[in-house]
Coordinates of C-alpha atoms in Angstrom, one line a residue:
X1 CA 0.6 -23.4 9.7
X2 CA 2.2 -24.0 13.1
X3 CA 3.1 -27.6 14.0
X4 CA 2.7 -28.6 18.2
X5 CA 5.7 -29.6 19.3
X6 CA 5.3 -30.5 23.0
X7 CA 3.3 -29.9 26.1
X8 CA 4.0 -27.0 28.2
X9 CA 3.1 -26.6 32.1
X10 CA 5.0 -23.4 33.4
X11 CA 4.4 -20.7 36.2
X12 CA 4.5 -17.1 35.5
X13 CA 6.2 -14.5 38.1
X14 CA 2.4 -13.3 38.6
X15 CA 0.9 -16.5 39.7
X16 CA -1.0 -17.2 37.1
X17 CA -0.6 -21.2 35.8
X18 CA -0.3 -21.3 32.3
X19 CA -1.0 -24.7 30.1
X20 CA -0.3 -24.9 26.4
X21 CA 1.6 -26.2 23.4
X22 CA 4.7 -24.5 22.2
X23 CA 5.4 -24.7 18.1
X24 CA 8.5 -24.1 16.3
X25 CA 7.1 -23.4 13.0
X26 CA 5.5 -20.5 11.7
X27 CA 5.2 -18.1 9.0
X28 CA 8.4 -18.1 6.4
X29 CA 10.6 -15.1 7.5
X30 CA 8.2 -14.1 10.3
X31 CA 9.6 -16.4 13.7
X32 CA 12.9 -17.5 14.9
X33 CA 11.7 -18.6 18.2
X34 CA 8.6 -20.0 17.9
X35 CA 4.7 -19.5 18.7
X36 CA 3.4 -20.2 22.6
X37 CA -0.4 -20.8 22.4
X38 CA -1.7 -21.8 25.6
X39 CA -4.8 -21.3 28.5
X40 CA -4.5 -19.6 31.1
X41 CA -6.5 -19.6 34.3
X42 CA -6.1 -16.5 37.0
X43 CA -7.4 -17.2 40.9
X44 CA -11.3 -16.0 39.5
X45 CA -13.6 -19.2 39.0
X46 CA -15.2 -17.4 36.2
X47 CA -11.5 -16.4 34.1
X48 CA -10.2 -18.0 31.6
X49 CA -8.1 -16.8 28.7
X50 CA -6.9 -18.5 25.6
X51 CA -4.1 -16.8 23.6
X52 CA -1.5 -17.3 21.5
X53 CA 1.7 -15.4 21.5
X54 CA 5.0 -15.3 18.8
X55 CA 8.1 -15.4 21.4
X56 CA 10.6 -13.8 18.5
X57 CA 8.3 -10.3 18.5
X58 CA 5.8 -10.1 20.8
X59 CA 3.0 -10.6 18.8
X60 CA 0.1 -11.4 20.8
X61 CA -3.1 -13.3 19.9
X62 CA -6.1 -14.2 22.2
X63 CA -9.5 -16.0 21.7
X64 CA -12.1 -17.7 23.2
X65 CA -15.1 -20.6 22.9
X66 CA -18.5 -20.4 24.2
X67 CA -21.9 -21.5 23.1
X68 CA -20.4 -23.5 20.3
X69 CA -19.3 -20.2 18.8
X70 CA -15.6 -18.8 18.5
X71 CA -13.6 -15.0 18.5
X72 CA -10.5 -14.1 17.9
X73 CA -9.4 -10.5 18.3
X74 CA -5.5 -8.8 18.9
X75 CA -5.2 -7.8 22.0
X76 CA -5.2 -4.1 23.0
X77 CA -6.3 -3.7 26.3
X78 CA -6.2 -4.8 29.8
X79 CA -3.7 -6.0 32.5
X80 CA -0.8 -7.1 31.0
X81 CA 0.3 -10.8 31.1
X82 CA 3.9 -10.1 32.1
X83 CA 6.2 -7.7 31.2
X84 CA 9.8 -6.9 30.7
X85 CA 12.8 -5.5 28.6
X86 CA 14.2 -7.3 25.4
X87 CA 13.3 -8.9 22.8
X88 CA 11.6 -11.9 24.1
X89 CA 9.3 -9.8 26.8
X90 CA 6.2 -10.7 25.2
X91 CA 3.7 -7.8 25.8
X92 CA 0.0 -8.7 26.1
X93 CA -3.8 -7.8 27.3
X94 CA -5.6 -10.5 28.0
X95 CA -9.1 -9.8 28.4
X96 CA -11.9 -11.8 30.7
X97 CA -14.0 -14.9 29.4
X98 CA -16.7 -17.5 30.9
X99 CA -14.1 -20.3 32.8
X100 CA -13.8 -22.9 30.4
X101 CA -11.9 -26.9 31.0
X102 CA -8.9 -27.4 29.5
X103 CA -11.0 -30.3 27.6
X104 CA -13.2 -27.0 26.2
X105 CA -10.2 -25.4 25.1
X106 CA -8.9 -28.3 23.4
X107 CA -12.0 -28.5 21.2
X108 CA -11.5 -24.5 20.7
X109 CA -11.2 -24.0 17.1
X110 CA -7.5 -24.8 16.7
X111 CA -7.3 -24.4 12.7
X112 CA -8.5 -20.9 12.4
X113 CA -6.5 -19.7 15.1
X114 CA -3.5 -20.8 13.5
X115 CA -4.9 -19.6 10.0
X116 CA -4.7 -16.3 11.6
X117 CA -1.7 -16.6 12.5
X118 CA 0.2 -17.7 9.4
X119 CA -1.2 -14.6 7.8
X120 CA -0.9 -12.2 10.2
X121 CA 0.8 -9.0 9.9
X122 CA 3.9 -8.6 11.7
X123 CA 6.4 -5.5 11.9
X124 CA 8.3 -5.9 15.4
X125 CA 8.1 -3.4 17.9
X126 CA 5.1 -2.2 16.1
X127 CA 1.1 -2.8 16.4
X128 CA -0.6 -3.7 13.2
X129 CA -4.4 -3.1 13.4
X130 CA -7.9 -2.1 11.3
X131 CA -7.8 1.2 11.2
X132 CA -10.7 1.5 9.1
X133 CA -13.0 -0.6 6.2
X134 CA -13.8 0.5 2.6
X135 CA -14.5 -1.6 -0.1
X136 CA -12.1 -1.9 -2.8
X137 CA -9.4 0.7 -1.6
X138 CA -6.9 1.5 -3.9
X139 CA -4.1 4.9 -3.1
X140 CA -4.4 7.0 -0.1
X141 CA -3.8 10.3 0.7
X142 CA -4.6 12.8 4.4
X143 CA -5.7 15.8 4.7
X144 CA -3.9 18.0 7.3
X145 CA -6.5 16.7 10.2
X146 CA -5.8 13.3 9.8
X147 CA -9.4 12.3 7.4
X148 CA -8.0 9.9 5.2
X149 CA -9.2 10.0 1.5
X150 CA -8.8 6.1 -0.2
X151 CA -8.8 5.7 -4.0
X152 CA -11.5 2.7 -5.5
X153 CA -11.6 0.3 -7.5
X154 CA -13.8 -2.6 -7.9
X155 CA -11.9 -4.9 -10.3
X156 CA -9.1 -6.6 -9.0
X157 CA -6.9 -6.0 -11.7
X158 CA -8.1 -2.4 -12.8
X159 CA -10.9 -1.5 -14.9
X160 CA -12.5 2.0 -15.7
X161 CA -15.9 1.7 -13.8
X162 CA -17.1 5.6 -12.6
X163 CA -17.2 5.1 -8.7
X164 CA -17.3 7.3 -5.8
X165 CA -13.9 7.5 -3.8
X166 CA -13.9 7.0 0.2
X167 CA -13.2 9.3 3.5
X168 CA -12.2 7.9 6.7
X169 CA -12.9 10.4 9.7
X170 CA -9.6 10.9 12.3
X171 CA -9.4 7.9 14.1
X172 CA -11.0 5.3 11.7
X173 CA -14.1 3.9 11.5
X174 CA -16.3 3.0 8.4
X175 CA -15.6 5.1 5.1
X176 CA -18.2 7.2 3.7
X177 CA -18.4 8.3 0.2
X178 CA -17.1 11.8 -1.2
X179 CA -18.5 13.4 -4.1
X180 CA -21.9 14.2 -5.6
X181 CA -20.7 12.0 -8.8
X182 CA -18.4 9.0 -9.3
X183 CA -15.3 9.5 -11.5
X184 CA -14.1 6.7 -14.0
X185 CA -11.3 4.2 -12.5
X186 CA -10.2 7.2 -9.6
X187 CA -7.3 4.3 -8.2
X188 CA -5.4 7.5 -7.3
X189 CA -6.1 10.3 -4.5
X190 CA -4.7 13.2 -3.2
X191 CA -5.8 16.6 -0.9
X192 CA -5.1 19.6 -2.9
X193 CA -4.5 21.4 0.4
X194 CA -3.6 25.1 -1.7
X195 CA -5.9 24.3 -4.5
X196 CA -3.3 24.6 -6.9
X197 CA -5.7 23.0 -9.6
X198 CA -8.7 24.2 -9.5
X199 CA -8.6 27.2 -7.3
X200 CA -10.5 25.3 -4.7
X201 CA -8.6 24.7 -1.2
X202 CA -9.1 21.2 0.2
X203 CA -10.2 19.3 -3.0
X204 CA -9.7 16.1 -3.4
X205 CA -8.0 15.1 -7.4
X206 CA -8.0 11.6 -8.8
X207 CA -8.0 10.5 -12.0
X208 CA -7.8 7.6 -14.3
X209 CA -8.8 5.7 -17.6
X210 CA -12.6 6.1 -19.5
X211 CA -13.9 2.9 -20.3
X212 CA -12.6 3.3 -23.8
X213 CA -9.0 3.1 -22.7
X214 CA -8.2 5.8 -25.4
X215 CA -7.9 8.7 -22.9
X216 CA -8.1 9.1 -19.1
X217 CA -9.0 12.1 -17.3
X218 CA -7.9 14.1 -14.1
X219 CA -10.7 15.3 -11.7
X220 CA -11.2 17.7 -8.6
X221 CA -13.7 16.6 -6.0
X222 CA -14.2 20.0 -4.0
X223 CA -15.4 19.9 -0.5
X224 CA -19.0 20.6 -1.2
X225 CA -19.3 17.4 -3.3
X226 CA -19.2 19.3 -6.7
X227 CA -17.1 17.1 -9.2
X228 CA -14.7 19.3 -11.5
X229 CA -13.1 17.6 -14.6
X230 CA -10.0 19.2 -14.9
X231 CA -8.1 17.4 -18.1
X232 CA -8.4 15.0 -20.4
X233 CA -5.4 13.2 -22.0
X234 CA -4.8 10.8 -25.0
X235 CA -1.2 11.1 -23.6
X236 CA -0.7 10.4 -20.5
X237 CA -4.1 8.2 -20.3
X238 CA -3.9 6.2 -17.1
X239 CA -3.0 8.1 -13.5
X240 CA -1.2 5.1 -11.2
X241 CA -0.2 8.0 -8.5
X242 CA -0.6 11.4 -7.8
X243 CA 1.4 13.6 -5.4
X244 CA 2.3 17.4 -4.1
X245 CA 5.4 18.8 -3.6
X246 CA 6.3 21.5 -1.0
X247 CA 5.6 24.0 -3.1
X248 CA 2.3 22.7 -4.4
X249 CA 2.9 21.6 -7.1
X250 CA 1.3 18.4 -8.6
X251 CA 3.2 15.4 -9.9
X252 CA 1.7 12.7 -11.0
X253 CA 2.9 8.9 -13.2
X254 CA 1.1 8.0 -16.4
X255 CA 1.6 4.7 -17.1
X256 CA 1.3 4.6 -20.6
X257 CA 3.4 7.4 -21.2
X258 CA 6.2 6.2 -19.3
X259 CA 6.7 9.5 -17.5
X260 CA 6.1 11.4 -14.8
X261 CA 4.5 14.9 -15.3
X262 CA 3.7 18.1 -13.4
X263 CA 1.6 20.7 -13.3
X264 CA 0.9 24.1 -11.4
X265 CA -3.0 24.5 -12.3
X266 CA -2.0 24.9 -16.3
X267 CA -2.1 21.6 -18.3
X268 CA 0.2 18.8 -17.4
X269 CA 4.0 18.6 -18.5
X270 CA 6.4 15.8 -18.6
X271 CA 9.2 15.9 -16.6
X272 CA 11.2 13.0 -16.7
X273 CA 10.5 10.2 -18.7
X274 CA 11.4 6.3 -17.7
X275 CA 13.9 4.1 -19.8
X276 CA 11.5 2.4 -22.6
X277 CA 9.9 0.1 -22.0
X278 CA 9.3 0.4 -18.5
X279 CA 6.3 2.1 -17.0
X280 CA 6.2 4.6 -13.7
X281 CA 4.3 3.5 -11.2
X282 CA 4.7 4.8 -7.4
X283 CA 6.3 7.8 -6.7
X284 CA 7.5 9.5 -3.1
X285 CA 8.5 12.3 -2.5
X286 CA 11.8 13.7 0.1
X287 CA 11.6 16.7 2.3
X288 CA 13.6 18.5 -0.5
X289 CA 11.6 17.3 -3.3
X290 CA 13.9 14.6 -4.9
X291 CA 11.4 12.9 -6.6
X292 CA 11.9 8.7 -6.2
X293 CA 9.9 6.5 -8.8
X294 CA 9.7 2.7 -9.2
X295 CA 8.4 1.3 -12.6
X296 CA 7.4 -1.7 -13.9
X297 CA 11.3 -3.6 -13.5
X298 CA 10.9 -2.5 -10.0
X299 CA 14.0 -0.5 -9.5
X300 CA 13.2 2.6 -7.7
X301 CA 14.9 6.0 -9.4
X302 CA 15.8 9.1 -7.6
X303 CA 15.2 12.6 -9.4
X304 CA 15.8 16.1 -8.7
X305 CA 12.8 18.3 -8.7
X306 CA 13.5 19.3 -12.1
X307 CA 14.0 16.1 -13.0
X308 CA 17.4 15.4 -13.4
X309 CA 18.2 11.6 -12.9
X310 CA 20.2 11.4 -9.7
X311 CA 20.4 7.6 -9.0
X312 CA 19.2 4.9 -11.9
X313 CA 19.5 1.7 -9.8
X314 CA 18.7 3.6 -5.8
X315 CA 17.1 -0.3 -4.7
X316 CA 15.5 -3.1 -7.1
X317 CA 12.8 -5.4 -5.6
X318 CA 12.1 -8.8 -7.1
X319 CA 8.3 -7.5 -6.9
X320 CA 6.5 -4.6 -7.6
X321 CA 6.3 -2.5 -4.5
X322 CA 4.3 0.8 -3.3
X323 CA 7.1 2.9 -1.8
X324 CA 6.8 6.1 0.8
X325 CA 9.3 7.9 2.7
X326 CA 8.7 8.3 6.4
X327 CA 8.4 11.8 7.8
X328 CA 10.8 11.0 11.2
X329 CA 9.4 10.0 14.4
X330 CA 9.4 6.1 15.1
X331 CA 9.7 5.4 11.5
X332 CA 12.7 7.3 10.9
X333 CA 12.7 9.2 7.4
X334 CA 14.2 6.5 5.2
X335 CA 12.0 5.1 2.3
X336 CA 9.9 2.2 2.7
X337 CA 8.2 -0.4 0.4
X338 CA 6.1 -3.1 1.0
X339 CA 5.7 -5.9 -1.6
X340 CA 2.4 -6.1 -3.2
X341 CA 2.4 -9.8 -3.3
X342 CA 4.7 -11.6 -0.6
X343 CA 3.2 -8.6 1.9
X344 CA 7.3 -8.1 3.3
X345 CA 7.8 -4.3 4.1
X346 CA 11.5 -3.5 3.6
X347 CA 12.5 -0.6 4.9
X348 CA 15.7 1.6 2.5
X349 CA 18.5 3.3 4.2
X350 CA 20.1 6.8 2.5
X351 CA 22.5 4.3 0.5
X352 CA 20.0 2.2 -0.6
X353 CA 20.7 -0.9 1.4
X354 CA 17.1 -2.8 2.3
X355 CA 16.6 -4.9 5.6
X356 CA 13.2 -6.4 6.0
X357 CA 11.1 -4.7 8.6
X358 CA 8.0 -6.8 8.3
X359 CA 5.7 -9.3 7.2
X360 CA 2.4 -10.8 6.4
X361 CA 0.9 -8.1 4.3
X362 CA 0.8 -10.1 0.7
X363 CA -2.4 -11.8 -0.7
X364 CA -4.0 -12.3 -3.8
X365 CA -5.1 -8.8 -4.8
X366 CA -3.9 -7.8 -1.5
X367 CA -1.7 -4.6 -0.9
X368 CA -2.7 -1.6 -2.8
X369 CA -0.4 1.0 -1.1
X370 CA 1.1 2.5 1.8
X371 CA 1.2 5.8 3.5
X372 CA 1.8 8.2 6.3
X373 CA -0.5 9.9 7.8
X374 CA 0.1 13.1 9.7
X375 CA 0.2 11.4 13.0
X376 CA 3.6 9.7 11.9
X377 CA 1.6 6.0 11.8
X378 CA 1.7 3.8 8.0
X379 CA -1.2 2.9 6.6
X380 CA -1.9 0.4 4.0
X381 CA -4.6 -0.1 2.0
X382 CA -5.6 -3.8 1.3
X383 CA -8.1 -4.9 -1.4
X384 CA -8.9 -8.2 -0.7
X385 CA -10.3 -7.7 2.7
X386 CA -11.5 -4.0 2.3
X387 CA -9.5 -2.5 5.1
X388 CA -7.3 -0.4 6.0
X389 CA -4.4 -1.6 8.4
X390 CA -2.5 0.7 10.5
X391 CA 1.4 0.0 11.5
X392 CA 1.6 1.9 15.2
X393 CA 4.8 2.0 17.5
X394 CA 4.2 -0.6 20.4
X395 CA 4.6 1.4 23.9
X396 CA 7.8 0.9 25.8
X397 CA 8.1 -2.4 27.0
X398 CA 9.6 -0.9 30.6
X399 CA 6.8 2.2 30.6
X400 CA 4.3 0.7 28.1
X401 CA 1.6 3.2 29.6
X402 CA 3.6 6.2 28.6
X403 CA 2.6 7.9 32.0
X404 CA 5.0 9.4 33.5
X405 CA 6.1 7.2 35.5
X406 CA 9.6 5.9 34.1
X407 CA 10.9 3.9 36.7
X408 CA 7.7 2.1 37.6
X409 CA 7.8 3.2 41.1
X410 CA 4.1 3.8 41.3
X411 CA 4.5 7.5 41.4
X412 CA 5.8 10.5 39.0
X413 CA 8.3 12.5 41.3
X414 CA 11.8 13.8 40.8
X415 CA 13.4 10.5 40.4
X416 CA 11.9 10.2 37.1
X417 CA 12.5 13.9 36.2
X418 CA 16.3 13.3 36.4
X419 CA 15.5 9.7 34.4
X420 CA 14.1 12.6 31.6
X421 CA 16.0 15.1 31.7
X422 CA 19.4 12.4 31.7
X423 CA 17.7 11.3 28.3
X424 CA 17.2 14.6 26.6
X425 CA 17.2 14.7 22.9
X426 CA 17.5 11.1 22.7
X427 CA 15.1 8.4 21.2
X428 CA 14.9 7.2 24.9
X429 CA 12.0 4.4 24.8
X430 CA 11.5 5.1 28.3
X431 CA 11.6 8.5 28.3
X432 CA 9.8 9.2 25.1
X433 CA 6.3 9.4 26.2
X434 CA 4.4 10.5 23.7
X435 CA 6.5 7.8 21.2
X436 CA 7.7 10.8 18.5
X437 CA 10.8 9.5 18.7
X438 CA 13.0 11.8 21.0
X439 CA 13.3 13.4 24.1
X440 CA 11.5 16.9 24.5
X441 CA 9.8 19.6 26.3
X442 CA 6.6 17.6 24.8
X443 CA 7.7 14.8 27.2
X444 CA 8.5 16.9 30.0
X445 CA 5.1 18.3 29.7
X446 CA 3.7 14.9 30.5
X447 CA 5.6 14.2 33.3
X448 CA 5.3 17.9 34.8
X449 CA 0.9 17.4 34.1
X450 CA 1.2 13.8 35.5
X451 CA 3.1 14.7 38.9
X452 CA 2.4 12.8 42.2

């Protein structure tokens, strides 16, 4: 929770008087400088805007109070507040409410606000938002355009109940089930793009435990809803993640078995198998098919393809973690792991030296996993509130809009060509207008459509 501190009266550069508290406490990990949270009233008789913002990253919060009911939503849209470069520039969107007193807002409800707060997600210079819902999401996987596929499970702790798994259209929304059938305990997904498995292009394969907990099967959904059972094991019994390499072939961890296995549409192999008595659980893979597992002690292992042990000790968490590797763009392409209980999201450099990158994420029954979809965004799958969060680069603080128009000047001309073209093949923030990370003829193509 955040503790008020003093009273704050100050002027902003855009004339709008701001009134507020300021609090120095916050979230463990998550603020060095403290939250703002404050009203603030523009020239209109009919504006007022209540908002909260964290003065360490940016975060911003707003909210409202009318007719004895109360909102809170991040803000996404809109004029911005203020603006400016560095760290402190806080970046926000207030949007428009009914004028309220300042006696109003004191009577706003204070303690969910800050509840929000002490649990929100944070990952600086990034936007965390619902991307889409589904109840009980477990593992995720994309299919080339972007419709994410989510894994179920309605027991907390894993069971074996035959559900139906979840699709998310290309730009979120509501999931919608998949499948003419349900398939017992299908916590793992992923889009067999060749159809390696079944001969089917674009199925979707899960798999998991029966009820008995003897055996555990792995299943094809193909695109037309038929189900396909595929395998059955007493061996490698219960799927925790499934995964294709770049030459399409499957590799998926058995829990039970303590391996990994693989398989090229015959029945599955082991590969490598994990010290006894510790179990595989998530596995990534690298643009060159190292193969990076973390088990049960969570320490994450790095294998070759043919599953040769390259690195026994890469990173060790003091948590178990879901793990991905970024493909590049704002992300860059190091791995990263976000704790399934505290929520921190570390990210791993090639030498296996962590930093924390984030926060907020934990929960009980909370964090299920984390991927990237093809837009070069991380998504995260959350049980307990049946959503699916998305981690999206913030715009440039000094050209937020991503428009052209570097310098701000009000117009795209050859002053901000020269800005462009002086920042070729660089991770220029301003420069980088479509946020991929560098400097490019995709930029220049902005600029060049948005000139005058």
């Amino acid at each position: 929770m955040l503790s008020v501190k003093r009273e704050l009266a100050s002027r902003r550069d855009d004339g709008r008087t701001l009134h507020g508290t300021s609090g120095t406490s916050a979230p463990p990990g998550e603020m060095q400088l403290g939250w703002l949270v404050g009203l603030v009233e523009t020239d209109s008789p009919n504006t007022t805007h209540v908002f909260a913002f964290n003065m360490s990253d940016c975060r911003v919060w707003e909210g409202c109070v009318g007719n004895l009911e109360t909102s809170r939503r991040r803000a996404t849209g809109g004029t911005r507040l203020c603006r400016g470069t560095g760290p402190l520039a806080p970046r926000s969107c207030l949007m428009s409410y009914p004028r309220l007193s300042v006696a109003a807002v004191a009577g706003f409800s204070a303690a969910l606000l800050m509840a929000d707060l002490a649990t929100a997600q944070s990952v600086p210079g990034f936007e965390v938002s619902t991307y889409g819902t589904a109840a009980d999401p477990r593992l995720m996987g994309f299919r080339p355009d972007g419709t994410l596929i989510i894994g179920r499970d309605p027991v907390c702790n894993g069971g074996a109940t035959a559900v139906k798994v979840w699709s998310v259209a290309p730009g979120g929304g509501n999931a919608v089930e998949i499948g003419n059938t349900g398939t017992n305990d299908p916590d793992p997904v992923v889009v067999d793009v060749a159809g390696t498995m079944n001969g089917v292009p674009g199925s979707v394969l899960t798999g998991g435990l029966f009820p008995s907990g003897a055996s555990g099967h792995l299943s094809a959904i193909r695109p037309n809803g038929v189900v396909d059972q595929l395998f059955t094991s007493s061996a490698w019994i219960n799927i925790v993640d499934l995964k294709f390499d770049s030459t399409n072939r499957l590799l998926f961890s058995a829990a039970e078995s303590r391996s990994v296995w693989t398989s090229t549409g015959g029945a599955p192999a082991i590969l490598f198998t994990l010290p006894n008595p510790i179990y595989p659980t998530y596995i990534s893979l690298a643009s060159d098919d190292r193969i990076f597992a973390v088990g049960t002690d969570n320490v994450v292992r790095i294998y070759s393809a043919n599953g040769t042990e390259l690195d026994a000790n890469f990173v060790s968490f003091s948590e178990s973690v879901a793990i991905e590797i970024a493909p590049g763009g704002a992300f860059g392409t190091d791995l990263y792991a976000l704790g399934r209980t505290t929520g921190t999201l570390w990210r791993v450099d090639p030498t296996g030296t962590k930093a924390q990158v984030g926060s907020g994420f934990g929960g009980a029954c909370g964090v299920q996993d984390i991927a990237f979809g093809p837009d070069g965004n991380l998504y995260v799958s959350v049980w307990a509130s049946d959503s699916i969060l998305r981690v999206a680069p913030l715009g440039c603080p000094t050209n937020p809009d991503g428009d052209g128009d570097i310098n701000d000047d009000g117009a795209v001309n050859g002053a901000d060509l020269g800005l462009l073209l002086g920042a070729w093949g660089t991770a220029s923030c301003e420069a980088d207008l479509n946020d991929d990370g560098v400097v490019s003829g995709a930029d220049l193509g902005i600029l060049l459509g948005a000139w005058g």
